[in-house]
Amino acid sequence: MKVSFERIIPSAKSSFRTLHNNSPISEFKWEYHYHPEIELVCVISGNGTRHVGYHKSNYTNGDLVLIGSNIPHSGFGLNSTDPHEEIVLQFREEILQFPQQEVEARSIKNLLELSKYGIHFHHKIKKIMLPKLKLMLESEGYKRYLLLLEILFELSKCEDYDLLNKEIMPYTIISKNKTRLENIFTYVEHHYDKEINIEDVARIANLTLPAFCNFFKKATQITFTEFVNRYRINKACLLMSQDKSISECSYSCGFNNVTYFNRMFKKYTEKTPSEFIKNFSHNKVNVDLKVENEVKVTAGF
C-alpha cells in the first residue's frame, strides 16, 4: 500500500474543506496519508477501521475523531462495508485567529494540541455534534466558519474522549522511510495468512536481520512479530463480523493453533473471540485492539 502526502484544496468560497462522502466505498482510496490540515472525521454510521498515527482499531456504529496536523492516518472507510457515510472537515490552524486576551479560545488551542495524539470522542458526543456537522453541509461562507468555531469550542469543553496514541508520531518517520516501509507492509498484507519468515522480510528491506529488527522497532515502536500478530487479529475481527467461525478465522489469518489464536485475540481486544462475536452481533461494543503500556503502532497500512 502507498503512504502518501495529500494536498487539500479548500471548498469554494471557504477557508477550509468540507466533505460529505456517501458514495460506495469502492470509489475511494482509503490509503495511509498525511497533510498539514487538521481533520475532524465523523462517520455517521457503519463499521470500519480507524488508523491514526501508531494506533489502529476497529469501530462500530460510527465514529468521531480529531486528527492533528501531519499525523499519518488512513481513510475511515478502510475495511468498511456499504453503506458508508461520513462528514469530514479539514482546516489549517492558522485560519483560527483569536485575540491574545480571549480566554475562551485557550480551550480550542489545547484541543488542537491534543489532536496531535488523535482524539476519539465517545458515541454520545458524536450524537450531539452530528446535527451541527450536517448543518455545515448546508452553510456557506462566514456562517460555515462560525459553525467550525462552535464545533471546536464544544469539543474542547467535553471530557468524554480517549487519546488514540501515547506519543506523537512525526510524519517524517513515514516520509523518510517511505519505500522501505511500504515494501514491508505490502509483504505482510499479501502473506499474513501464511507463515512469515522474518529473514525474508529483512531481505526485502535490504537489511541484515539485526539491522532490520532495530529499524522496524525504531520506526514503529513495536517488534515485527507484534506487528504481524496485530495485523492478523485485526483481519480476524473483520472475518468474525462476516459470520465466520472462530477456527476458520484462526487458520485464515495465519494462526495454526486455535488456542494460541484465542490467547492473542484476548490480549489485543480484551475479549475472547466468543465474546467479540456475541457483542458484535448485538452491536453493543466498539472493539479497540489495545496492548497496555507497550503498543505505539498497529498492523497494516
C-alpha atoms as a PDB file:
ATOM      1  CA  MET A   1       0.000   0.000   0.000  1.00  0.00           C
ATOM      2  CA  LYS A   2       1.040   3.588  -0.562  1.00  0.00           C
ATOM      3  CA  VAL A   3       1.932   6.094   2.139  1.00  0.00           C
ATOM      4  CA  SER A   4       1.293   9.460   0.543  1.00  0.00           C
ATOM      5  CA  PHE A   5       1.144  13.202   1.046  1.00  0.00           C
ATOM      6  CA  GLU A   6      -2.320  14.579   0.295  1.00  0.00           C
ATOM      7  CA  ARG A   7      -2.856  18.100  -0.992  1.00  0.00           C
ATOM      8  CA  ILE A   8      -6.013  19.635   0.466  1.00  0.00           C
ATOM      9  CA  ILE A   9      -7.885  22.306  -1.501  1.00  0.00           C
ATOM     10  CA  PRO A  10     -10.444  24.369   0.464  1.00  0.00           C
ATOM     11  CA  SER A  11     -14.070  24.243  -0.602  1.00  0.00           C
ATOM     12  CA  ALA A  12     -15.369  27.015  -2.851  1.00  0.00           C
ATOM     13  CA  LYS A  13     -15.797  30.346  -1.026  1.00  0.00           C
ATOM     14  CA  SER A  14     -14.293  28.876   2.138  1.00  0.00           C
ATOM     15  CA  SER A  15     -11.005  28.893   4.046  1.00  0.00           C
ATOM     16  CA  PHE A  16     -11.267  25.153   4.780  1.00  0.00           C
ATOM     17  CA  ARG A  17     -12.578  21.959   3.214  1.00  0.00           C
ATOM     18  CA  THR A  18     -15.917  20.310   3.968  1.00  0.00           C
ATOM     19  CA  LEU A  19     -16.585  16.833   2.574  1.00  0.00           C
ATOM     20  CA  HIS A  20     -19.676  14.653   2.539  1.00  0.00           C
ATOM     21  CA  ASN A  21     -18.773  11.113   1.494  1.00  0.00           C
ATOM     22  CA  ASN A  22     -21.729   8.803   0.874  1.00  0.00           C
ATOM     23  CA  SER A  23     -20.702   7.049  -2.329  1.00  0.00           C
ATOM     24  CA  PRO A  24     -19.846   3.327  -2.467  1.00  0.00           C
ATOM     25  CA  ILE A  25     -16.583   2.658  -0.638  1.00  0.00           C
ATOM     26  CA  SER A  26     -15.086   1.120  -3.785  1.00  0.00           C
ATOM     27  CA  GLU A  27     -14.934   4.615  -5.310  1.00  0.00           C
ATOM     28  CA  PHE A  28     -12.421   5.901  -2.743  1.00  0.00           C
ATOM     29  CA  LYS A  29      -8.823   5.140  -1.811  1.00  0.00           C
ATOM     30  CA  TRP A  30      -8.543   4.745   1.946  1.00  0.00           C
ATOM     31  CA  GLU A  31      -4.737   4.619   1.956  1.00  0.00           C
ATOM     32  CA  TYR A  32      -2.382   5.836   4.684  1.00  0.00           C
ATOM     33  CA  HIS A  33      -1.554   9.512   4.140  1.00  0.00           C
ATOM     34  CA  TYR A  34      -0.781  12.812   5.844  1.00  0.00           C
ATOM     35  CA  HIS A  35      -1.369  16.520   5.304  1.00  0.00           C
ATOM     36  CA  PRO A  36      -0.765  19.746   7.250  1.00  0.00           C
ATOM     37  CA  GLU A  37      -4.504  20.310   7.759  1.00  0.00           C
ATOM     38  CA  ILE A  38      -6.181  19.256  10.999  1.00  0.00           C
ATOM     39  CA  GLU A  39      -9.016  16.831  10.274  1.00  0.00           C
ATOM     40  CA  LEU A  40     -12.312  16.090  12.014  1.00  0.00           C
ATOM     41  CA  VAL A  41     -13.896  12.846  10.785  1.00  0.00           C
ATOM     42  CA  CYS A  42     -17.475  11.916  11.634  1.00  0.00           C
ATOM     43  CA  VAL A  43     -18.618   8.529  10.367  1.00  0.00           C
ATOM     44  CA  ILE A  44     -22.382   8.847  10.626  1.00  0.00           C
ATOM     45  CA  SER A  45     -22.995   5.109  10.851  1.00  0.00           C
ATOM     46  CA  GLY A  46     -21.401   1.802   9.971  1.00  0.00           C
ATOM     47  CA  ASN A  47     -18.253  -0.131  10.819  1.00  0.00           C
ATOM     48  CA  GLY A  48     -14.626   0.116   9.744  1.00  0.00           C
ATOM     49  CA  THR A  49     -11.046   0.647  10.863  1.00  0.00           C
ATOM     50  CA  ARG A  50      -9.513   3.770  12.355  1.00  0.00           C
ATOM     51  CA  HIS A  51      -5.775   4.079  11.808  1.00  0.00           C
ATOM     52  CA  VAL A  52      -4.275   7.230  13.275  1.00  0.00           C
ATOM     53  CA  GLY A  53      -0.542   7.557  13.873  1.00  0.00           C
ATOM     54  CA  TYR A  54       0.622   4.494  15.785  1.00  0.00           C
ATOM     55  CA  HIS A  55      -2.927   3.439  16.620  1.00  0.00           C
ATOM     56  CA  LYS A  56      -5.199   1.054  14.767  1.00  0.00           C
ATOM     57  CA  SER A  57      -8.549  -0.318  15.925  1.00  0.00           C
ATOM     58  CA  ASN A  58     -11.996  -1.257  14.665  1.00  0.00           C
ATOM     59  CA  TYR A  59     -15.077   0.897  15.224  1.00  0.00           C
ATOM     60  CA  THR A  60     -18.766   0.031  15.087  1.00  0.00           C
ATOM     61  CA  ASN A  61     -21.856   2.220  14.819  1.00  0.00           C
ATOM     62  CA  GLY A  62     -19.983   5.256  13.501  1.00  0.00           C
ATOM     63  CA  ASP A  63     -17.076   7.321  14.808  1.00  0.00           C
ATOM     64  CA  LEU A  64     -15.863  10.837  15.634  1.00  0.00           C
ATOM     65  CA  VAL A  65     -12.109  11.526  15.620  1.00  0.00           C
ATOM     66  CA  LEU A  66      -9.970  14.679  15.528  1.00  0.00           C
ATOM     67  CA  ILE A  67      -6.564  14.221  13.851  1.00  0.00           C
ATOM     68  CA  GLY A  68      -3.734  16.720  14.226  1.00  0.00           C
ATOM     69  CA  SER A  69      -1.609  18.353  11.544  1.00  0.00           C
ATOM     70  CA  ASN A  70       0.702  15.986   9.614  1.00  0.00           C
ATOM     71  CA  ILE A  71      -0.330  12.938  11.646  1.00  0.00           C
ATOM     72  CA  PRO A  72      -0.383   9.939   9.261  1.00  0.00           C
ATOM     73  CA  HIS A  73      -3.793   8.268   9.075  1.00  0.00           C
ATOM     74  CA  SER A  74      -5.977   6.137   6.824  1.00  0.00           C
ATOM     75  CA  GLY A  75      -9.418   6.992   5.484  1.00  0.00           C
ATOM     76  CA  PHE A  76     -12.144   5.756   7.817  1.00  0.00           C
ATOM     77  CA  GLY A  77     -13.749   3.741   5.041  1.00  0.00           C
ATOM     78  CA  LEU A  78     -10.873   1.282   5.439  1.00  0.00           C
ATOM     79  CA  ASN A  79     -12.302  -2.232   5.868  1.00  0.00           C
ATOM     80  CA  SER A  80     -15.851  -0.840   5.997  1.00  0.00           C
ATOM     81  CA  THR A  81     -18.874  -2.064   4.075  1.00  0.00           C
ATOM     82  CA  ASP A  82     -21.586  -0.162   2.245  1.00  0.00           C
ATOM     83  CA  PRO A  83     -23.458   1.929   3.129  1.00  0.00           C
ATOM     84  CA  HIS A  84     -20.701   4.208   4.452  1.00  0.00           C
ATOM     85  CA  GLU A  85     -21.418   7.889   5.112  1.00  0.00           C
ATOM     86  CA  GLU A  86     -19.136  10.461   6.686  1.00  0.00           C
ATOM     87  CA  ILE A  87     -18.642  14.189   7.099  1.00  0.00           C
ATOM     88  CA  VAL A  88     -15.046  15.439   7.105  1.00  0.00           C
ATOM     89  CA  LEU A  89     -13.689  18.884   7.986  1.00  0.00           C
ATOM     90  CA  GLN A  90     -10.081  19.742   7.021  1.00  0.00           C
ATOM     91  CA  PHE A  91      -8.615  23.062   8.119  1.00  0.00           C
ATOM     92  CA  ARG A  92      -5.275  24.707   8.836  1.00  0.00           C
ATOM     93  CA  GLU A  93      -4.674  26.002  12.339  1.00  0.00           C
ATOM     94  CA  GLU A  94      -3.730  29.454  11.028  1.00  0.00           C
ATOM     95  CA  ILE A  95      -7.315  30.170   9.942  1.00  0.00           C
ATOM     96  CA  LEU A  96      -8.280  30.184  13.634  1.00  0.00           C
ATOM     97  CA  GLN A  97      -7.223  33.659  14.742  1.00  0.00           C
ATOM     98  CA  PHE A  98      -8.035  34.746  18.279  1.00  0.00           C
ATOM     99  CA  PRO A  99      -7.115  37.857  20.276  1.00  0.00           C
ATOM    100  CA  GLN A 100      -4.481  37.227  22.951  1.00  0.00           C
ATOM    101  CA  GLN A 101      -6.916  38.231  25.686  1.00  0.00           C
ATOM    102  CA  GLU A 102      -9.600  35.788  24.521  1.00  0.00           C
ATOM    103  CA  VAL A 103      -9.611  33.384  27.466  1.00  0.00           C
ATOM    104  CA  GLU A 104     -12.277  31.115  25.952  1.00  0.00           C
ATOM    105  CA  ALA A 105     -10.065  30.436  22.927  1.00  0.00           C
ATOM    106  CA  ARG A 106      -7.431  28.734  25.071  1.00  0.00           C
ATOM    107  CA  SER A 107      -9.552  25.611  25.272  1.00  0.00           C
ATOM    108  CA  ILE A 108      -9.569  25.347  21.467  1.00  0.00           C
ATOM    109  CA  LYS A 109      -5.785  25.742  21.373  1.00  0.00           C
ATOM    110  CA  ASN A 110      -5.477  22.975  23.975  1.00  0.00           C
ATOM    111  CA  LEU A 111      -7.802  20.798  21.880  1.00  0.00           C
ATOM    112  CA  LEU A 112      -5.615  21.256  18.807  1.00  0.00           C
ATOM    113  CA  GLU A 113      -2.520  20.326  20.811  1.00  0.00           C
ATOM    114  CA  LEU A 114      -4.197  17.125  21.966  1.00  0.00           C
ATOM    115  CA  SER A 115      -5.244  16.378  18.386  1.00  0.00           C
ATOM    116  CA  LYS A 116      -1.615  15.518  17.632  1.00  0.00           C
ATOM    117  CA  TYR A 117      -2.232  12.292  19.581  1.00  0.00           C
ATOM    118  CA  GLY A 118      -5.545  11.627  17.790  1.00  0.00           C
ATOM    119  CA  ILE A 119      -8.727  12.224  19.820  1.00  0.00           C
ATOM    120  CA  HIS A 120     -11.518   9.664  19.754  1.00  0.00           C
ATOM    121  CA  PHE A 121     -14.768  11.170  21.071  1.00  0.00           C
ATOM    122  CA  HIS A 122     -17.313   8.881  22.659  1.00  0.00           C
ATOM    123  CA  HIS A 123     -20.534   7.957  20.880  1.00  0.00           C
ATOM    124  CA  LYS A 124     -22.748  10.351  22.836  1.00  0.00           C
ATOM    125  CA  ILE A 125     -20.519  13.273  21.760  1.00  0.00           C
ATOM    126  CA  LYS A 126     -20.837  12.199  18.130  1.00  0.00           C
ATOM    127  CA  LYS A 127     -24.613  12.128  18.528  1.00  0.00           C
ATOM    128  CA  ILE A 128     -24.598  15.670  19.983  1.00  0.00           C
ATOM    129  CA  MET A 129     -22.291  17.080  17.281  1.00  0.00           C
ATOM    130  CA  LEU A 130     -23.921  15.401  14.281  1.00  0.00           C
ATOM    131  CA  PRO A 131     -26.703  17.988  13.723  1.00  0.00           C
ATOM    132  CA  LYS A 132     -24.135  20.803  13.583  1.00  0.00           C
ATOM    133  CA  LEU A 133     -21.912  18.829  11.253  1.00  0.00           C
ATOM    134  CA  LYS A 134     -24.879  18.235   8.941  1.00  0.00           C
ATOM    135  CA  LEU A 135     -25.647  21.948   9.099  1.00  0.00           C
ATOM    136  CA  MET A 136     -22.091  22.582   7.850  1.00  0.00           C
ATOM    137  CA  LEU A 137     -23.091  20.947   4.581  1.00  0.00           C
ATOM    138  CA  GLU A 138     -25.913  23.443   4.097  1.00  0.00           C
ATOM    139  CA  SER A 139     -23.990  26.568   5.155  1.00  0.00           C
ATOM    140  CA  GLU A 140     -21.592  28.778   3.218  1.00  0.00           C
ATOM    141  CA  GLY A 141     -19.037  31.497   3.803  1.00  0.00           C
ATOM    142  CA  TYR A 142     -18.865  33.111   7.205  1.00  0.00           C
ATOM    143  CA  LYS A 143     -21.753  31.055   8.619  1.00  0.00           C
ATOM    144  CA  ARG A 144     -19.811  27.880   7.877  1.00  0.00           C
ATOM    145  CA  TYR A 145     -16.692  29.353   9.505  1.00  0.00           C
ATOM    146  CA  LEU A 146     -18.652  30.296  12.661  1.00  0.00           C
ATOM    147  CA  LEU A 147     -20.027  26.752  12.793  1.00  0.00           C
ATOM    148  CA  LEU A 148     -16.479  25.404  12.670  1.00  0.00           C
ATOM    149  CA  LEU A 149     -15.535  27.574  15.650  1.00  0.00           C
ATOM    150  CA  GLU A 150     -18.649  26.494  17.517  1.00  0.00           C
ATOM    151  CA  ILE A 151     -17.960  22.804  16.885  1.00  0.00           C
ATOM    152  CA  LEU A 152     -14.338  23.099  18.005  1.00  0.00           C
ATOM    153  CA  PHE A 153     -15.321  25.061  21.100  1.00  0.00           C
ATOM    154  CA  GLU A 154     -17.899  22.452  22.142  1.00  0.00           C
ATOM    155  CA  LEU A 155     -15.438  19.614  21.547  1.00  0.00           C
ATOM    156  CA  SER A 156     -12.808  21.460  23.597  1.00  0.00           C
ATOM    157  CA  LYS A 157     -15.168  21.525  26.594  1.00  0.00           C
ATOM    158  CA  CYS A 158     -16.147  17.860  26.571  1.00  0.00           C
ATOM    159  CA  GLU A 159     -14.395  15.238  28.685  1.00  0.00           C
ATOM    160  CA  ASP A 160     -15.777  12.116  27.014  1.00  0.00           C
ATOM    161  CA  TYR A 161     -12.842  11.181  24.813  1.00  0.00           C
ATOM    162  CA  ASP A 162      -9.776   8.966  24.578  1.00  0.00           C
ATOM    163  CA  LEU A 163      -6.349   9.766  23.158  1.00  0.00           C
ATOM    164  CA  LEU A 164      -5.501   7.183  20.499  1.00  0.00           C
ATOM    165  CA  ASN A 165      -1.709   7.447  20.902  1.00  0.00           C
ATOM    166  CA  LYS A 166       0.595   7.722  23.888  1.00  0.00           C
ATOM    167  CA  GLU A 167       3.060   9.799  21.909  1.00  0.00           C
ATOM    168  CA  ILE A 168       3.020  11.922  18.773  1.00  0.00           C
ATOM    169  CA  MET A 169       4.024  10.205  15.532  1.00  0.00           C
ATOM    170  CA  PRO A 170       6.153  12.554  13.389  1.00  0.00           C
ATOM    171  CA  TYR A 171       5.216  12.277   9.730  1.00  0.00           C
ATOM    172  CA  THR A 172       8.952  12.240   8.972  1.00  0.00           C
ATOM    173  CA  ILE A 173       9.051   8.656  10.268  1.00  0.00           C
ATOM    174  CA  ILE A 174       6.917   7.717   7.293  1.00  0.00           C
ATOM    175  CA  SER A 175       8.251  10.167   4.717  1.00  0.00           C
ATOM    176  CA  LYS A 176      11.944   9.366   5.309  1.00  0.00           C
ATOM    177  CA  ASN A 177      11.433   5.591   5.199  1.00  0.00           C
ATOM    178  CA  LYS A 178       8.503   5.547   2.809  1.00  0.00           C
ATOM    179  CA  THR A 179       9.622   2.975   0.243  1.00  0.00           C
ATOM    180  CA  ARG A 180      11.126   0.551   2.735  1.00  0.00           C
ATOM    181  CA  LEU A 181       8.064   0.629   4.984  1.00  0.00           C
ATOM    182  CA  GLU A 182       5.708   0.292   2.031  1.00  0.00           C
ATOM    183  CA  ASN A 183       7.543  -2.856   0.920  1.00  0.00           C
ATOM    184  CA  ILE A 184       7.342  -4.359   4.418  1.00  0.00           C
ATOM    185  CA  PHE A 185       3.671  -3.535   4.926  1.00  0.00           C
ATOM    186  CA  THR A 186       2.733  -4.793   1.476  1.00  0.00           C
ATOM    187  CA  TYR A 187       4.539  -8.083   2.098  1.00  0.00           C
ATOM    188  CA  VAL A 188       2.619  -8.611   5.349  1.00  0.00           C
ATOM    189  CA  GLU A 189      -0.632  -7.671   3.631  1.00  0.00           C
ATOM    190  CA  HIS A 190      -0.071 -10.358   0.985  1.00  0.00           C
ATOM    191  CA  HIS A 191       1.295 -13.080   3.293  1.00  0.00           C
ATOM    192  CA  TYR A 192      -0.408 -12.658   6.692  1.00  0.00           C
ATOM    193  CA  ASP A 193      -2.396 -15.869   6.113  1.00  0.00           C
ATOM    194  CA  LYS A 194       0.796 -17.916   5.805  1.00  0.00           C
ATOM    195  CA  GLU A 195       3.903 -18.454   7.893  1.00  0.00           C
ATOM    196  CA  ILE A 196       6.130 -15.355   7.621  1.00  0.00           C
ATOM    197  CA  ASN A 197       9.890 -15.736   7.865  1.00  0.00           C
ATOM    198  CA  ILE A 198      11.381 -12.564   9.319  1.00  0.00           C
ATOM    199  CA  GLU A 199      14.634 -13.183   7.430  1.00  0.00           C
ATOM    200  CA  ASP A 200      12.719 -12.984   4.137  1.00  0.00           C
ATOM    201  CA  VAL A 201      11.263  -9.638   5.199  1.00  0.00           C
ATOM    202  CA  ALA A 202      14.707  -8.360   6.195  1.00  0.00           C
ATOM    203  CA  ARG A 203      15.973  -9.207   2.703  1.00  0.00           C
ATOM    204  CA  ILE A 204      13.046  -7.302   1.152  1.00  0.00           C
ATOM    205  CA  ALA A 205      14.052  -4.288   3.260  1.00  0.00           C
ATOM    206  CA  ASN A 206      17.662  -4.787   2.092  1.00  0.00           C
ATOM    207  CA  LEU A 207      18.875  -5.063   5.695  1.00  0.00           C
ATOM    208  CA  THR A 208      20.597  -7.683   7.800  1.00  0.00           C
ATOM    209  CA  LEU A 209      18.327  -9.341  10.355  1.00  0.00           C
ATOM    210  CA  PRO A 210      19.675  -7.355  13.358  1.00  0.00           C
ATOM    211  CA  ALA A 211      19.554  -4.102  11.378  1.00  0.00           C
ATOM    212  CA  PHE A 212      16.000  -4.844  10.245  1.00  0.00           C
ATOM    213  CA  CYS A 213      14.822  -5.534  13.808  1.00  0.00           C
ATOM    214  CA  ASN A 214      16.381  -2.278  15.016  1.00  0.00           C
ATOM    215  CA  PHE A 215      14.958  -0.300  12.090  1.00  0.00           C
ATOM    216  CA  PHE A 216      11.437  -1.658  12.468  1.00  0.00           C
ATOM    217  CA  LYS A 217      11.315  -1.122  16.230  1.00  0.00           C
ATOM    218  CA  LYS A 218      12.609   2.440  15.858  1.00  0.00           C
ATOM    219  CA  ALA A 219      10.136   3.297  13.086  1.00  0.00           C
ATOM    220  CA  THR A 220       7.030   1.704  14.604  1.00  0.00           C
ATOM    221  CA  GLN A 221       7.773   1.375  18.346  1.00  0.00           C
ATOM    222  CA  ILE A 222       6.910  -2.340  18.298  1.00  0.00           C
ATOM    223  CA  THR A 223       8.632  -5.508  17.114  1.00  0.00           C
ATOM    224  CA  PHE A 224       7.906  -7.028  13.738  1.00  0.00           C
ATOM    225  CA  THR A 225       6.329 -10.093  15.397  1.00  0.00           C
ATOM    226  CA  GLU A 226       3.995  -7.807  17.340  1.00  0.00           C
ATOM    227  CA  PHE A 227       3.101  -6.026  14.116  1.00  0.00           C
ATOM    228  CA  VAL A 228       2.201  -9.265  12.349  1.00  0.00           C
ATOM    229  CA  ASN A 229       0.134 -10.574  15.268  1.00  0.00           C
ATOM    230  CA  ARG A 230      -1.861  -7.365  15.477  1.00  0.00           C
ATOM    231  CA  TYR A 231      -2.419  -7.332  11.723  1.00  0.00           C
ATOM    232  CA  ARG A 232      -3.714 -10.909  11.861  1.00  0.00           C
ATOM    233  CA  ILE A 233      -6.037 -10.224  14.801  1.00  0.00           C
ATOM    234  CA  ASN A 234      -7.424  -7.186  13.033  1.00  0.00           C
ATOM    235  CA  LYS A 235      -8.193  -9.332   9.980  1.00  0.00           C
ATOM    236  CA  ALA A 236      -9.775 -11.954  12.230  1.00  0.00           C
ATOM    237  CA  CYS A 237     -12.106  -9.307  13.688  1.00  0.00           C
ATOM    238  CA  LEU A 238     -13.251  -8.410  10.199  1.00  0.00           C
ATOM    239  CA  LEU A 239     -13.897 -12.057   9.321  1.00  0.00           C
ATOM    240  CA  MET A 240     -15.874 -12.592  12.543  1.00  0.00           C
ATOM    241  CA  SER A 241     -18.023  -9.599  11.692  1.00  0.00           C
ATOM    242  CA  GLN A 242     -18.860 -11.511   8.492  1.00  0.00           C
ATOM    243  CA  ASP A 243     -20.120 -14.522  10.494  1.00  0.00           C
ATOM    244  CA  LYS A 244     -17.035 -16.705  10.020  1.00  0.00           C
ATOM    245  CA  SER A 245     -16.350 -19.321  12.700  1.00  0.00           C
ATOM    246  CA  ILE A 246     -13.548 -18.910  15.246  1.00  0.00           C
ATOM    247  CA  SER A 247     -11.474 -21.771  13.855  1.00  0.00           C
ATOM    248  CA  GLU A 248     -11.970 -20.544  10.290  1.00  0.00           C
ATOM    249  CA  CYS A 249     -10.792 -17.074  11.293  1.00  0.00           C
ATOM    250  CA  SER A 250      -7.810 -18.506  13.116  1.00  0.00           C
ATOM    251  CA  TYR A 251      -6.490 -20.543  10.195  1.00  0.00           C
ATOM    252  CA  SER A 252      -7.422 -17.937   7.578  1.00  0.00           C
ATOM    253  CA  CYS A 253      -5.295 -15.362   9.404  1.00  0.00           C
ATOM    254  CA  GLY A 254      -2.115 -17.405   9.737  1.00  0.00           C
ATOM    255  CA  PHE A 255      -2.623 -18.922  13.189  1.00  0.00           C
ATOM    256  CA  ASN A 256      -2.030 -22.659  13.085  1.00  0.00           C
ATOM    257  CA  ASN A 257      -3.164 -23.158  16.673  1.00  0.00           C
ATOM    258  CA  VAL A 258      -6.634 -22.090  17.840  1.00  0.00           C
ATOM    259  CA  THR A 259      -5.553 -21.973  21.483  1.00  0.00           C
ATOM    260  CA  TYR A 260      -2.739 -19.540  20.641  1.00  0.00           C
ATOM    261  CA  PHE A 261      -5.151 -17.546  18.479  1.00  0.00           C
ATOM    262  CA  ASN A 262      -7.587 -17.255  21.397  1.00  0.00           C
ATOM    263  CA  ARG A 263      -4.786 -16.053  23.659  1.00  0.00           C
ATOM    264  CA  MET A 264      -3.591 -13.422  21.179  1.00  0.00           C
ATOM    265  CA  PHE A 265      -7.164 -12.293  20.492  1.00  0.00           C
ATOM    266  CA  LYS A 266      -7.792 -11.761  24.198  1.00  0.00           C
ATOM    267  CA  LYS A 267      -4.509  -9.871  24.531  1.00  0.00           C
ATOM    268  CA  TYR A 268      -5.275  -7.369  21.797  1.00  0.00           C
ATOM    269  CA  THR A 269      -9.051  -6.923  22.097  1.00  0.00           C
ATOM    270  CA  GLU A 270      -9.521  -7.632  25.826  1.00  0.00           C
ATOM    271  CA  LYS A 271     -12.286 -10.041  24.791  1.00  0.00           C
ATOM    272  CA  THR A 272     -12.402 -13.696  23.843  1.00  0.00           C
ATOM    273  CA  PRO A 273     -13.416 -14.482  20.250  1.00  0.00           C
ATOM    274  CA  SER A 274     -16.784 -15.738  21.539  1.00  0.00           C
ATOM    275  CA  GLU A 275     -17.383 -12.510  23.456  1.00  0.00           C
ATOM    276  CA  PHE A 276     -16.458 -10.470  20.393  1.00  0.00           C
ATOM    277  CA  ILE A 277     -18.917 -12.352  18.170  1.00  0.00           C
ATOM    278  CA  LYS A 278     -21.700 -12.055  20.737  1.00  0.00           C
ATOM    279  CA  ASN A 279     -21.160  -8.335  21.319  1.00  0.00           C
ATOM    280  CA  PHE A 280     -20.723  -7.551  17.631  1.00  0.00           C
ATOM    281  CA  SER A 281     -23.927  -9.319  16.711  1.00  0.00           C
ATOM    282  CA  HIS A 282     -25.781  -7.158  19.238  1.00  0.00           C
ATOM    283  CA  ASN A 283     -23.895  -4.026  18.077  1.00  0.00           C
ATOM    284  CA  LYS A 284     -23.033  -3.117  21.665  1.00  0.00           C
ATOM    285  CA  VAL A 285     -19.329  -2.551  21.635  1.00  0.00           C
ATOM    286  CA  ASN A 286     -16.579  -0.644  19.939  1.00  0.00           C
ATOM    287  CA  VAL A 287     -13.624  -3.018  19.945  1.00  0.00           C
ATOM    288  CA  ASP A 288     -10.153  -1.492  20.166  1.00  0.00           C
ATOM    289  CA  LEU A 289      -7.005  -3.541  19.643  1.00  0.00           C
ATOM    290  CA  LYS A 290      -5.226  -2.494  22.834  1.00  0.00           C
ATOM    291  CA  VAL A 291      -1.985  -3.508  24.452  1.00  0.00           C
ATOM    292  CA  GLU A 292      -1.474  -1.631  27.681  1.00  0.00           C
ATOM    293  CA  ASN A 293       1.727   0.353  28.076  1.00  0.00           C
ATOM    294  CA  GLU A 294       3.538  -1.129  25.119  1.00  0.00           C
ATOM    295  CA  VAL A 295       1.999  -0.592  21.713  1.00  0.00           C
ATOM    296  CA  LYS A 296       2.501   2.590  19.705  1.00  0.00           C
ATOM    297  CA  VAL A 297       1.794   1.222  16.206  1.00  0.00           C
ATOM    298  CA  THR A 298      -0.613  -1.307  14.821  1.00  0.00           C
ATOM    299  CA  ALA A 299      -0.754  -3.668  11.959  1.00  0.00           C
ATOM    300  CA  GLY A 300      -1.078  -2.915   8.312  1.00  0.00           C
ATOM    301  CA  PHE A 301      -1.069   0.313   6.339  1.00  0.00           C
END
